[in-house]
Tab-separated table of C-alpha atoms in Angstrom:
chain	number	residue	atom	x	y	z
A	1	MET	CA	-33.040	-11.496	5.613
A	2	THR	CA	-35.095	-9.137	7.093
A	3	PRO	CA	-34.864	-4.816	6.050
A	4	ASP	CA	-32.992	-3.802	9.158
A	5	LYS	CA	-30.720	-6.490	9.656
A	6	LYS	CA	-27.315	-5.258	9.577
A	7	ILE	CA	-25.349	-7.044	7.072
A	8	LYS	CA	-22.434	-9.161	8.060
A	9	ILE	CA	-19.100	-8.589	6.500
A	10	LEU	CA	-16.164	-10.604	6.636
A	11	CYS	CA	-12.935	-9.001	5.661
A	12	PHE	CA	-9.513	-10.745	5.434
A	13	THR	CA	-6.497	-9.178	5.389
A	14	ASP	CA	-2.624	-10.564	5.990
A	15	THR	CA	-2.021	-8.089	9.109
A	16	ASN	CA	-3.227	-5.675	11.326
A	17	SER	CA	-1.530	-2.618	9.540
A	18	GLY	CA	-0.730	-1.342	6.194
A	19	ARG	CA	-1.253	-0.773	2.353
A	20	ASP	CA	-4.527	-2.954	2.190
A	21	VAL	CA	-5.599	-2.074	5.336
A	22	GLU	CA	-5.519	1.606	4.338
A	23	MET	CA	-7.701	0.380	1.081
A	24	ILE	CA	-10.475	-1.246	2.927
A	25	LEU	CA	-11.170	0.619	6.535
A	26	PRO	CA	-12.298	4.195	4.862
A	27	ILE	CA	-15.047	1.515	2.447
A	28	ARG	CA	-16.056	0.269	6.041
A	29	PHE	CA	-16.551	3.458	7.779
A	30	TYR	CA	-18.657	4.321	4.402
A	31	ALA	CA	-20.201	0.788	4.824
A	32	GLU	CA	-21.111	1.160	8.687
A	33	ASN	CA	-22.522	4.610	8.140
A	34	TYR	CA	-24.761	4.328	5.277
A	35	LEU	CA	-25.386	0.961	3.849
A	36	ASN	CA	-26.224	-0.664	7.460
A	37	CYS	CA	-23.232	-3.017	7.440
A	38	GLN	CA	-21.296	-4.574	10.513
A	39	PHE	CA	-17.697	-5.613	9.355
A	40	ILE	CA	-15.533	-8.523	11.004
A	41	HIS	CA	-11.906	-9.144	10.588
A	42	ALA	CA	-9.717	-12.155	10.019
A	43	VAL	CA	-6.387	-13.374	9.086
A	44	SER	CA	-6.429	-14.489	5.582
A	45	PHE	CA	-4.728	-17.774	6.531
A	46	ASP	CA	-7.648	-18.183	9.118
A	47	ILE	CA	-10.481	-19.118	6.025
A	48	HIS	CA	-12.872	-21.504	8.572
A	49	GLN	CA	-13.878	-18.374	9.934
A	50	ILE	CA	-16.253	-18.056	6.428
A	51	TYR	CA	-17.757	-21.207	7.998
A	52	LYS	CA	-17.502	-20.196	11.764
A	53	VAL	CA	-18.905	-16.320	11.228
A	54	LYS	CA	-21.578	-17.182	8.210
A	55	PRO	CA	-21.241	-13.516	6.104
A	56	ASP	CA	-23.389	-12.286	4.053
A	57	ILE	CA	-20.551	-10.655	2.172
A	58	VAL	CA	-16.752	-11.759	1.650
A	59	PHE	CA	-14.630	-9.132	1.501
A	60	THR	CA	-10.655	-9.335	0.353
A	61	PRO	CA	-8.130	-6.723	-0.910
A	62	ASN	CA	-7.504	-8.755	-3.669
A	63	THR	CA	-7.988	-12.392	-5.512
A	64	ILE	CA	-4.399	-12.513	-6.836
A	65	GLY	CA	-1.894	-11.529	-4.818
A	66	SER	CA	-1.229	-14.855	-2.620
A	67	ASN	CA	-2.560	-18.346	-2.492
A	68	LEU	CA	-4.658	-17.944	0.852
A	69	TYR	CA	-6.595	-14.969	-1.381
A	70	TYR	CA	-7.209	-16.945	-4.271
A	71	LYS	CA	-8.488	-19.685	-2.113
A	72	ILE	CA	-10.494	-17.718	-0.096
A	73	ALA	CA	-12.503	-16.223	-3.347
A	74	LYS	CA	-13.041	-19.574	-4.869
A	75	TYR	CA	-14.711	-20.683	-1.152
A	76	ALA	CA	-17.016	-17.737	-1.291
A	77	PHE	CA	-17.802	-18.422	-4.939
A	78	GLY	CA	-18.559	-22.233	-3.924
A	79	GLN	CA	-21.036	-21.317	-1.377
A	80	ASN	CA	-22.354	-19.035	-3.254
A	81	ILE	CA	-21.416	-16.095	-0.887
A	82	PRO	CA	-21.033	-12.771	-2.514
A	83	LEU	CA	-17.092	-11.411	-2.784
A	84	PHE	CA	-16.147	-7.928	-3.098
A	85	SER	CA	-12.592	-7.285	-3.510
A	86	LEU	CA	-10.308	-4.981	-4.649
A	87	ILE	CA	-7.034	-4.491	-6.442
A	88	SER	CA	-3.969	-4.311	-3.949
A	89	GLU	CA	-1.802	-3.793	-6.781
A	90	GLY	CA	-3.573	-1.402	-9.288
A	91	ASN	CA	-0.712	0.653	-10.850
A	92	PHE	CA	-0.444	-2.316	-13.254
A	93	ARG	CA	1.660	-2.256	-16.890
A	94	THR	CA	-0.828	-2.303	-19.378
A	95	ASP	CA	1.832	-3.353	-22.014
A	96	GLY	CA	1.145	-7.405	-21.742
A	97	SER	CA	3.629	-8.013	-19.092
A	98	PHE	CA	1.569	-8.246	-16.275
A	99	ASN	CA	-0.096	-11.045	-15.214
A	100	TYR	CA	-3.285	-10.170	-14.008
A	101	TRP	CA	-4.668	-13.392	-12.955
A	102	GLY	CA	-1.266	-13.783	-10.555
A	103	PHE	CA	-2.361	-16.841	-7.706
A	104	ASN	CA	-5.613	-17.591	-9.467
A	105	LYS	CA	-5.016	-20.868	-11.801
A	106	ASP	CA	-8.544	-20.625	-12.065
A	107	LYS	CA	-8.667	-17.598	-14.277
A	108	LYS	CA	-12.073	-17.156	-13.041
A	109	PHE	CA	-13.284	-13.648	-11.823
A	110	PHE	CA	-15.201	-14.843	-8.575
A	111	GLN	CA	-15.924	-11.478	-7.146
A	112	GLU	CA	-19.134	-9.176	-7.994
A	113	TYR	CA	-16.856	-6.264	-9.371
A	114	VAL	CA	-12.815	-5.752	-10.763
A	115	CYS	CA	-12.660	-2.337	-9.032
A	116	CYS	CA	-10.214	-0.658	-11.362
A	117	TRP	CA	-8.076	2.194	-10.247
A	118	SER	CA	-7.670	3.623	-13.498
A	119	GLU	CA	-9.346	3.752	-16.844
A	120	ARG	CA	-6.115	3.176	-18.273
A	121	THR	CA	-6.206	-0.420	-16.583
A	122	ARG	CA	-10.217	-0.809	-16.976
A	123	ARG	CA	-10.071	-0.667	-20.655
A	124	PHE	CA	-6.989	-2.605	-20.747
A	125	LEU	CA	-9.133	-5.547	-18.602
A	126	ILE	CA	-11.888	-5.219	-20.806
A	127	GLU	CA	-9.454	-5.609	-24.185
A	128	LYS	CA	-8.510	-8.701	-22.511
A	129	GLU	CA	-11.681	-10.024	-21.058
A	130	PRO	CA	-14.057	-8.574	-23.275
A	131	GLN	CA	-16.582	-11.404	-22.048
A	132	GLU	CA	-16.120	-9.961	-18.531
A	133	LYS	CA	-16.487	-6.404	-19.401
A	134	ASP	CA	-19.760	-5.478	-16.853
A	135	LYS	CA	-16.842	-6.339	-13.900
A	136	PHE	CA	-14.549	-3.820	-14.805
A	137	VAL	CA	-15.294	-0.660	-12.863
A	138	LEU	CA	-13.796	2.517	-12.421
A	139	THR	CA	-13.697	3.192	-8.585
A	140	GLY	CA	-9.995	4.793	-8.489
A	141	GLY	CA	-7.519	3.415	-5.457
A	142	THR	CA	-9.135	3.754	-2.637
A	143	GLY	CA	-5.868	3.540	-0.190
A	144	PHE	CA	-5.115	7.149	-1.635
A	145	ASP	CA	-7.944	8.380	-0.169
A	146	ARG	CA	-6.241	9.067	3.066
A	147	TYR	CA	-3.867	11.554	2.067
A	148	LYS	CA	-6.439	14.174	1.256
A	149	ILE	CA	-8.370	13.133	4.534
A	150	TYR	CA	-5.853	12.099	7.430
A	151	LYS	CA	-4.009	14.366	9.807
A	152	PHE	CA	-0.865	13.444	10.130
A	153	ALA	CA	2.349	14.007	12.505
A	154	ASP	CA	3.169	17.221	14.639
A	155	LYS	CA	6.312	18.836	13.603
A	156	GLU	CA	7.187	19.891	17.035
A	157	ALA	CA	6.187	16.497	18.486
A	158	PHE	CA	7.943	14.231	16.288
A	159	LEU	CA	11.359	16.630	16.925
A	160	ASN	CA	11.014	16.480	20.503
A	161	LYS	CA	10.589	12.741	20.351
A	162	TYR	CA	13.665	12.285	18.742
A	163	GLY	CA	15.515	14.623	20.517
A	164	LYS	CA	15.784	17.075	17.162
A	165	GLN	CA	13.927	20.242	18.547
A	166	GLY	CA	15.409	23.551	16.881
A	167	TYR	CA	15.418	22.343	12.952
A	168	LYS	CA	13.143	24.618	10.957
A	169	LYS	CA	13.317	22.816	7.845
A	170	ILE	CA	12.979	19.054	7.026
A	171	ILE	CA	14.313	17.316	3.904
A	172	GLY	CA	12.711	13.261	3.470
A	173	TYR	CA	14.514	10.961	1.605
A	174	ALA	CA	12.717	7.453	0.529
A	175	GLY	CA	14.861	4.757	-0.063
A	176	TRP	CA	15.297	2.329	-2.857
A	177	ALA	CA	16.193	-1.392	-2.150
A	178	PHE	CA	19.920	-0.946	-3.031
A	179	GLY	CA	20.396	-3.457	0.694
A	180	LYS	CA	19.301	-6.094	-1.973
A	181	LEU	CA	22.937	-6.786	-3.045
A	182	GLN	CA	23.646	-8.047	0.394
A	183	HIS	CA	21.604	-11.013	0.363
A	184	LYS	CA	20.884	-13.629	-2.008
A	185	ARG	CA	17.205	-13.580	-2.020
A	186	GLY	CA	17.482	-9.848	-2.749
A	187	ILE	CA	20.544	-10.704	-5.510
A	188	GLU	CA	17.962	-12.920	-7.200
A	189	GLU	CA	15.001	-10.159	-7.023
A	190	LEU	CA	17.307	-7.379	-8.464
A	191	ILE	CA	18.462	-9.711	-11.356
A	192	PHE	CA	14.454	-10.302	-11.914
A	193	PHE	CA	14.166	-6.532	-12.135
A	194	LEU	CA	17.119	-6.374	-14.543
A	195	GLY	CA	15.755	-8.730	-17.142
A	196	GLY	CA	18.376	-11.299	-16.085
A	197	ASP	CA	21.396	-9.013	-16.719
A	198	GLN	CA	23.690	-9.802	-14.295
A	199	GLY	CA	26.234	-7.686	-15.314
A	200	LYS	CA	23.857	-4.335	-13.924
A	201	LEU	CA	24.510	-5.563	-10.260
A	202	GLU	CA	28.115	-3.564	-10.737
A	203	TRP	CA	25.904	-0.599	-12.467
A	204	ILE	CA	23.343	-0.523	-9.288
A	205	GLU	CA	26.421	-0.566	-6.841
A	206	ASN	CA	27.966	2.115	-8.236
A	207	GLN	CA	24.606	4.180	-8.314
A	208	ARG	CA	24.285	3.241	-4.496
A	209	ARG	CA	27.602	4.665	-3.747
A	210	LEU	CA	26.987	7.918	-5.673
A	211	VAL	CA	23.628	8.910	-4.340
A	212	ARG	CA	25.186	8.156	-1.152
A	213	ASP	CA	27.720	10.857	-1.356
A	214	ILE	CA	25.214	13.282	-3.221
A	215	LEU	CA	23.260	12.974	-0.045
A	216	LYS	CA	26.592	12.801	2.184
A	217	GLU	CA	27.342	16.549	0.936
A	218	ALA	CA	23.871	17.494	1.257
A	219	ILE	CA	23.608	16.553	4.768
A	220	ILE	CA	27.095	17.637	5.559
A	221	ASN	CA	26.373	21.559	4.202
A	222	ASN	CA	22.840	22.038	5.132
A	223	LYS	CA	23.674	21.867	8.714
A	224	ASP	CA	19.971	23.516	10.060
A	225	THR	CA	18.408	21.189	7.799
A	226	LEU	CA	16.987	17.706	9.465
A	227	PHE	CA	17.270	14.613	6.635
A	228	ILE	CA	14.797	11.820	7.470
A	229	LEU	CA	16.165	9.011	5.910
A	230	LYS	CA	13.703	5.991	5.202
A	231	LYS	CA	14.852	2.563	4.877
A	232	HIS	CA	12.994	0.964	1.732
A	233	PRO	CA	10.616	-1.910	3.812
A	234	GLN	CA	11.616	-4.556	1.642
A	235	GLU	CA	15.260	-4.309	0.579
A	236	ASN	CA	15.618	-6.928	3.368
A	237	SER	CA	14.770	-10.816	3.102
A	238	PRO	CA	11.991	-12.122	5.902
A	239	GLU	CA	14.362	-14.545	7.423
A	240	ARG	CA	17.524	-11.988	7.987
A	241	THR	CA	17.363	-9.958	10.853
A	242	GLY	CA	20.503	-8.155	10.317
A	243	GLU	CA	20.894	-4.535	8.857
A	244	VAL	CA	21.981	-3.817	5.302
A	245	LEU	CA	24.058	-1.587	3.468
A	246	ASN	CA	22.205	0.672	1.376
A	247	GLU	CA	22.890	4.479	0.463
A	248	MET	CA	21.470	5.936	3.758
A	249	SER	CA	23.252	3.022	6.360
A	250	GLU	CA	26.367	4.596	6.410
A	251	LEU	CA	24.684	8.388	7.017
A	252	LYS	CA	22.833	7.327	9.800
A	253	ASP	CA	25.369	8.770	12.666
A	254	TYR	CA	25.595	12.440	11.301
A	255	GLU	CA	23.867	15.151	14.132
A	256	ASN	CA	21.430	16.116	11.368
A	257	VAL	CA	20.141	12.850	9.992
A	258	LEU	CA	17.356	10.577	11.101
A	259	TYR	CA	17.555	7.113	9.680
A	260	LEU	CA	14.308	5.291	10.001
A	261	GLY	CA	12.877	2.120	8.902
A	262	GLU	CA	9.140	1.073	10.139
A	263	GLU	CA	9.602	2.637	13.172
A	264	GLU	CA	7.423	5.982	11.604
A	265	PRO	CA	4.197	5.402	9.290
A	266	LEU	CA	5.334	6.563	5.956
A	267	LEU	CA	2.724	9.132	5.471
A	268	ASP	CA	3.758	11.077	8.809
A	269	LEU	CA	7.028	11.181	7.085
A	270	ILE	CA	5.559	12.945	3.635
A	271	SER	CA	3.892	14.909	5.861
A	272	LEU	CA	6.286	16.568	8.175
A	273	SER	CA	8.748	16.809	5.201
A	274	ASP	CA	9.083	20.379	3.612
A	275	LEU	CA	10.562	18.445	0.730
A	276	TRP	CA	10.420	14.744	-0.425
A	277	THR	CA	13.321	12.961	-2.401
A	278	CYS	CA	14.246	9.506	-3.647
A	279	PHE	CA	16.287	7.973	-6.320
A	280	GLU	CA	13.284	6.620	-7.519
A	281	SER	CA	10.144	5.991	-5.542
A	282	THR	CA	5.922	5.251	-5.954
A	283	THR	CA	6.411	7.515	-2.889
A	284	SER	CA	6.552	10.477	-5.053
A	285	LEU	CA	3.078	10.039	-5.914
A	286	GLU	CA	1.848	10.188	-2.534
A	287	ALA	CA	3.612	13.218	-2.152
A	288	TRP	CA	2.024	14.913	-4.725
A	289	LEU	CA	-1.528	14.349	-3.189
A	290	MET	CA	-0.417	15.733	-0.122
A	291	GLY	CA	0.684	18.682	-1.677
A	292	LYS	CA	4.688	18.267	-1.273
A	293	GLN	CA	7.360	19.253	-4.147
A	294	THR	CA	9.557	15.981	-5.010
A	295	ILE	CA	12.796	15.564	-6.146
A	296	TYR	CA	14.627	12.375	-7.919
A	297	ILE	CA	18.348	11.885	-7.337
A	298	ASN	CA	19.366	10.441	-10.734
A	299	PRO	CA	23.046	10.382	-11.413
A	300	GLU	CA	22.212	8.291	-13.775
A	301	THR	CA	18.642	7.858	-15.986
A	302	ASP	CA	18.795	5.064	-18.305
A	303	PHE	CA	17.484	2.174	-17.011
A	304	LYS	CA	13.865	0.596	-16.500
A	305	ARG	CA	12.123	2.768	-14.377
A	306	ASP	CA	8.499	3.596	-12.935
A	307	PRO	CA	7.557	7.202	-15.324
A	308	ASN	CA	6.886	9.098	-11.867
A	309	TYR	CA	9.662	11.027	-12.291
A	310	LYS	CA	8.592	12.785	-14.922
A	311	GLY	CA	6.691	14.732	-12.783
A	312	SER	CA	9.495	15.192	-10.516
A	313	ALA	CA	12.591	18.147	-10.328
A	314	LEU	CA	15.652	16.105	-11.018
A	315	ALA	CA	19.054	16.248	-9.698
A	316	ALA	CA	21.807	14.552	-11.295
A	317	GLY	CA	24.879	15.415	-9.048
A	318	TYR	CA	25.238	17.119	-5.720
A	319	PRO	CA	25.446	20.702	-7.477
A	320	ALA	CA	22.279	20.387	-8.789
A	321	PHE	CA	20.618	19.045	-5.675
A	322	GLN	CA	22.128	21.656	-3.269
A	323	SER	CA	20.908	24.291	-6.354
A	324	LEU	CA	16.782	23.085	-5.789
A	325	ILE	CA	17.133	22.861	-2.442
A	326	ASP	CA	18.257	26.728	-2.434
A	327	GLU	CA	15.956	27.883	-4.794
A	328	TYR	CA	13.055	26.254	-1.936
A	329	SER	CA	14.773	28.043	0.939
A	330	ALA	CA	14.549	31.055	-0.959
A	331	SER	CA	10.835	31.234	-2.463
A	332	GLY	CA	9.627	28.357	-1.191
A	333	LYS	CA	9.110	26.876	-4.998
A	334	ILE	CA	10.868	24.990	-7.162
A	335	SER	CA	10.348	26.974	-10.465
A	336	SER	CA	11.214	23.169	-12.638
A	337	PHE	CA	8.592	21.613	-10.292
A	338	PHE	CA	5.498	23.960	-11.318
A	339	ALA	CA	7.737	23.888	-15.422
A	340	GLY	CA	4.079	23.153	-17.992
A	341	GLU	CA	5.168	19.645	-18.843
A	342	LYS	CA	5.730	18.702	-15.189
A	343	GLU	CA	2.536	19.993	-14.158
A	344	LYS	CA	0.999	17.948	-16.775
A	345	ALA	CA	2.651	15.310	-16.383
A	346	ARG	CA	1.524	14.641	-12.404
A	347	LYS	CA	-1.738	15.402	-13.789
A	348	GLU	CA	-2.065	12.358	-16.078
A	349	LEU	CA	0.019	10.471	-13.265
A	350	ILE	CA	-2.285	10.336	-10.930
A	351	GLU	CA	-5.454	9.767	-13.467
A	352	ASN	CA	-3.304	6.586	-14.678
A	353	ILE	CA	-2.309	5.397	-11.064
A	354	ALA	CA	-4.947	6.463	-8.677
A	355	GLY	CA	-7.791	7.490	-11.132
A	356	PHE	CA	-8.780	9.953	-9.125
A	357	GLY	CA	-7.099	12.582	-5.799
A	358	ASP	CA	-10.012	13.959	-4.794
A	359	GLY	CA	-10.221	11.434	-1.853
A	360	LEU	CA	-13.957	10.109	-3.123
A	361	ASN	CA	-12.541	6.802	-4.044
A	362	HIS	CA	-13.758	5.118	-1.099
A	363	ILE	CA	-17.181	6.303	-1.676
A	364	ARG	CA	-17.021	5.089	-5.457
A	365	ALA	CA	-16.176	1.862	-4.096
A	366	GLY	CA	-18.868	1.708	-1.476
A	367	ARG	CA	-21.210	2.822	-4.227
A	368	TYR	CA	-20.395	-0.941	-6.281
A	369	LEU	CA	-20.248	-2.395	-2.455
A	370	ALA	CA	-23.768	-1.211	-2.613
A	371	ARG	CA	-24.698	-3.130	-5.162
A	372	THR	CA	-22.869	-6.183	-4.209
A	373	ILE	CA	-24.950	-5.765	-1.121
A	374	GLU	CA	-28.306	-5.838	-2.696
A	375	LYS	CA	-27.862	-9.388	-4.371
A	376	ALA	CA	-26.693	-10.723	-0.432
A	377	LYS	CA	-29.917	-9.266	0.305
A	378	ASN	CA	-31.643	-11.825	-1.997
A	379	ASN	CA	-29.133	-14.504	-1.912
A	380	LYS	CA	-29.155	-18.344	-0.761
A	381	PRO	CA	-25.275	-18.909	0.491
A	382	GLY	CA	-24.316	-23.009	1.682
A	383	TYR	CA	-21.970	-22.728	4.670
A	384	LYS	CA	-20.437	-26.110	3.570
A	385	PHE	CA	-17.580	-27.294	6.472
A	386	ASN	CA	-14.157	-27.789	4.592
A	387	PHE	CA	-11.719	-29.859	6.530
A	388	LEU	CA	-8.129	-28.149	5.564
A	389	PHE	CA	-9.379	-25.080	6.227
A	390	PHE	CA	-10.546	-26.350	9.516
A	391	LEU	CA	-6.997	-27.923	9.999
A	392	TYR	CA	-5.749	-23.846	9.324
A	393	HIS	CA	-7.856	-22.562	11.720
A	394	LEU	CA	-6.839	-24.704	14.890
A	395	PHE	CA	-2.556	-23.996	13.473
A	396	THR	CA	-3.929	-20.849	13.801
A	397	VAL	CA	-5.455	-20.532	17.315
A	398	ALA	CA	-3.104	-23.149	19.047
A	399	GLY	CA	0.365	-21.119	17.193
A	400	GLY	CA	-1.455	-17.794	18.560
A	401	MET	CA	-2.360	-19.058	22.263
A	402	PHE	CA	1.419	-20.147	23.199
A	403	TYR	CA	2.911	-17.435	20.749
A	404	ILE	CA	6.858	-16.739	21.790
A	405	ARG	CA	8.345	-14.885	18.911
A	406	ASP	CA	11.654	-15.865	19.885
A	407	LEU	CA	10.836	-19.322	20.338
A	408	TYR	CA	8.849	-19.593	16.703
A	409	LYS	CA	11.198	-18.112	14.508
A	410	HIS	CA	13.651	-20.859	15.396
A	411	ILE	CA	11.159	-23.634	14.418
A	412	TYR	CA	11.283	-24.710	11.178
A	413	LYS	CA	7.609	-24.753	10.482
A	414	LEU	CA	6.307	-21.974	12.682
A	415	LYS	CA	8.929	-19.308	11.758
A	416	LYS	CA	7.103	-19.138	7.852
A	417	HIS	CA	3.492	-17.842	10.074
A	418	LEU	CA	5.189	-15.306	12.638
A	419	TRP	CA	2.805	-13.230	10.298
A	420	VAL	CA	-0.949	-15.778	11.495
A	421	PHE	CA	0.391	-15.639	14.947
A	422	GLU	CA	0.860	-11.773	15.375
A	423	ASN	CA	-1.990	-10.912	13.372
A	424	TYR	CA	-4.912	-13.560	14.233
A	425	LYS	CA	-7.243	-11.592	16.489
A	426	MET	CA	-6.500	-8.547	14.532
A	427	LYS	CA	-7.176	-6.571	17.777
A	428	GLU	CA	-4.938	-3.366	16.316
A	429	ILE	CA	-7.133	-3.009	13.392
A	430	GLU	CA	-10.116	-2.011	15.701
A	431	ALA	CA	-8.134	1.204	17.588
A	432	LEU	CA	-6.871	2.565	14.141
A	433	TYR	CA	-10.209	2.127	12.458
A	434	SER	CA	-11.134	4.709	15.701
A	435	LYS	CA	-8.807	6.914	14.863
A	436	TYR	CA	-9.370	6.817	10.957
A	437	SER	CA	-13.135	7.285	11.726
A	438	THR	CA	-12.518	10.492	13.772
A	439	TYR	CA	-11.310	12.417	10.240
A	440	LEU	CA	-13.531	10.680	8.078
A	441	LYS	CA	-15.997	12.101	10.132
A	442	ASP	CA	-14.323	15.560	9.860
A	443	PHE	CA	-13.947	15.168	6.209
A	444	TYR	CA	-17.751	14.084	5.186
A	445	VAL	CA	-18.869	17.056	7.342
A	446	LYS	CA	-16.746	19.579	5.475
A	447	ASN	CA	-17.339	18.319	2.283
A	448	ASN	CA	-21.403	17.324	2.871
A	449	LEU	CA	-20.975	13.999	2.194
A	450	PRO	CA	-22.299	11.268	0.688
A	451	GLU	CA	-25.077	13.155	-0.535
A	452	SER	CA	-22.970	15.699	-2.201
A	453	PHE	CA	-21.135	13.334	-4.000
A	454	GLY	CA	-24.143	11.560	-5.467
A	455	ARG	CA	-25.732	14.439	-6.899
A	456	ALA	CA	-22.126	15.525	-8.929
A	457	GLU	CA	-22.415	11.722	-10.125
A	458	ASN	CA	-25.661	12.967	-11.649
A	459	GLN	CA	-25.326	15.765	-13.029
C-alpha cells in the first residue's frame, strides 16, 4: 500500500439513519479528515460487498447484535481483513446477567479493539476475559457526542410547522412501552422484562392509566404550555401497523398536545423542550447532556428500572408534577433536580453509561481506528468468494430494483426483509453525513481539535 493511498473502509449498518449510524458518522468525519480514509456504506444483509469492494478495513456498529453482524465479523476475520467495531448497546449490566457474546456463537473477539463506553464495562470484560485484556479500550459512547456538537430544530419553525404558534413553554414526554400490552409479541417481551411474572401485567396496565391521568390533568391545567408526547419507537411489533393504546394516545386530541411517533428526531424534541419528562426512559441522560432538567412521573416506584431516575426530579402524582412545573415557570430551575445527591448521581451515571460527555468520544475511538489502519497498511487480506453471500447480494439488488412496499409487505419471504430493500442503496446516509459535517467542522474549529485533544491526552 502506497503512503498516499486512501484507506478504504467498508461500513455496514442495517439502516441509513438511527442509533448505529449516529455512532459511526462522527468517526467517519475524523477518519476522512485526519486519517486519509474513504468510507463506503453497505446494508448489513449484503455481505458480498466485502468481496466486491475489497476494503482495507471492515467497520460495523457491533459484532454481537444480530446474526448478520456476527457473519460479517467472522468473514472479515477469516479473510485477514482488520475489523473495527463499536458496541451498539454499551450500557450493559455488569452483574453477570448480560450475555456479552450475543449472536457471536464462536465466543471470539474478531475485532481489533472492543470499544467500551465506560470504565465500568471495560473492567467487567477484563475480569471475564482476562486473556483478551489488551483488546478492551475505553472510548466512551460515540453516539453521545452529537448532544454537544449538533444543532437542532428551531423552535419557531417547528411550532409553525404544526400550527402551534404562540406557545412559549414546551414540556416533552418520552413514552414508555405500555402499548406492548396490545399485542402478543409485546406481552411476551413484557413478561420477559418482568422476570416471568405474568401477574404484573395488571400492574403495568394500572401504571399506564395513572400516568395517563397525571398527564391529562397537567395538559388541562396548563393550557399555555405545549405538551409534546413522544411515542416509544418499539412498543408496536414490525408486522403490526395499527395504533396501540398507551399512556398518551387518549390525549392526542387536546389543543395543546402534539402526539408524535417517528415524524421528528428525538433530539430535536428534547432540544425544543423546556422540561423533559417520562415514566421511565434512558432519554433522560440525553436530556442532561443537552442541559435539560428532567422529571420522572412515577405513581409507584417499586419495579425493575434503569438507575437514571436517581438523577431526576420525581413526581408520584399530579399535585407533585404541577408543583415542579410551577417552580420551573417561576424561577427556571427545579430545586430538587439540583440537589447535591442528584447532581452527583448524574455525574456518575454519565461516566458509567456514556463514559464522557465532552463530545470527544468519536476522537477517542478514532485513535484506535488509527492503530487498526496501521495494521491494515502491512496486511495481506484475502478476498475469498462466498456463494451464499453472493445469493444474499442478488436477493438484495433484485428485490430492491422492483421494490413496492404495499406489495412486498404481503409476501411471506419478502415482508421480513423490507428493511433491506429500503436501505440497500444507502443514499440517505450521504445527505445526513453532509449535514453533520457542517456541525463537526464548527465544533473542531471552536475547540481547536484534534490537536488540543492530543495534547490533553499526553498531559
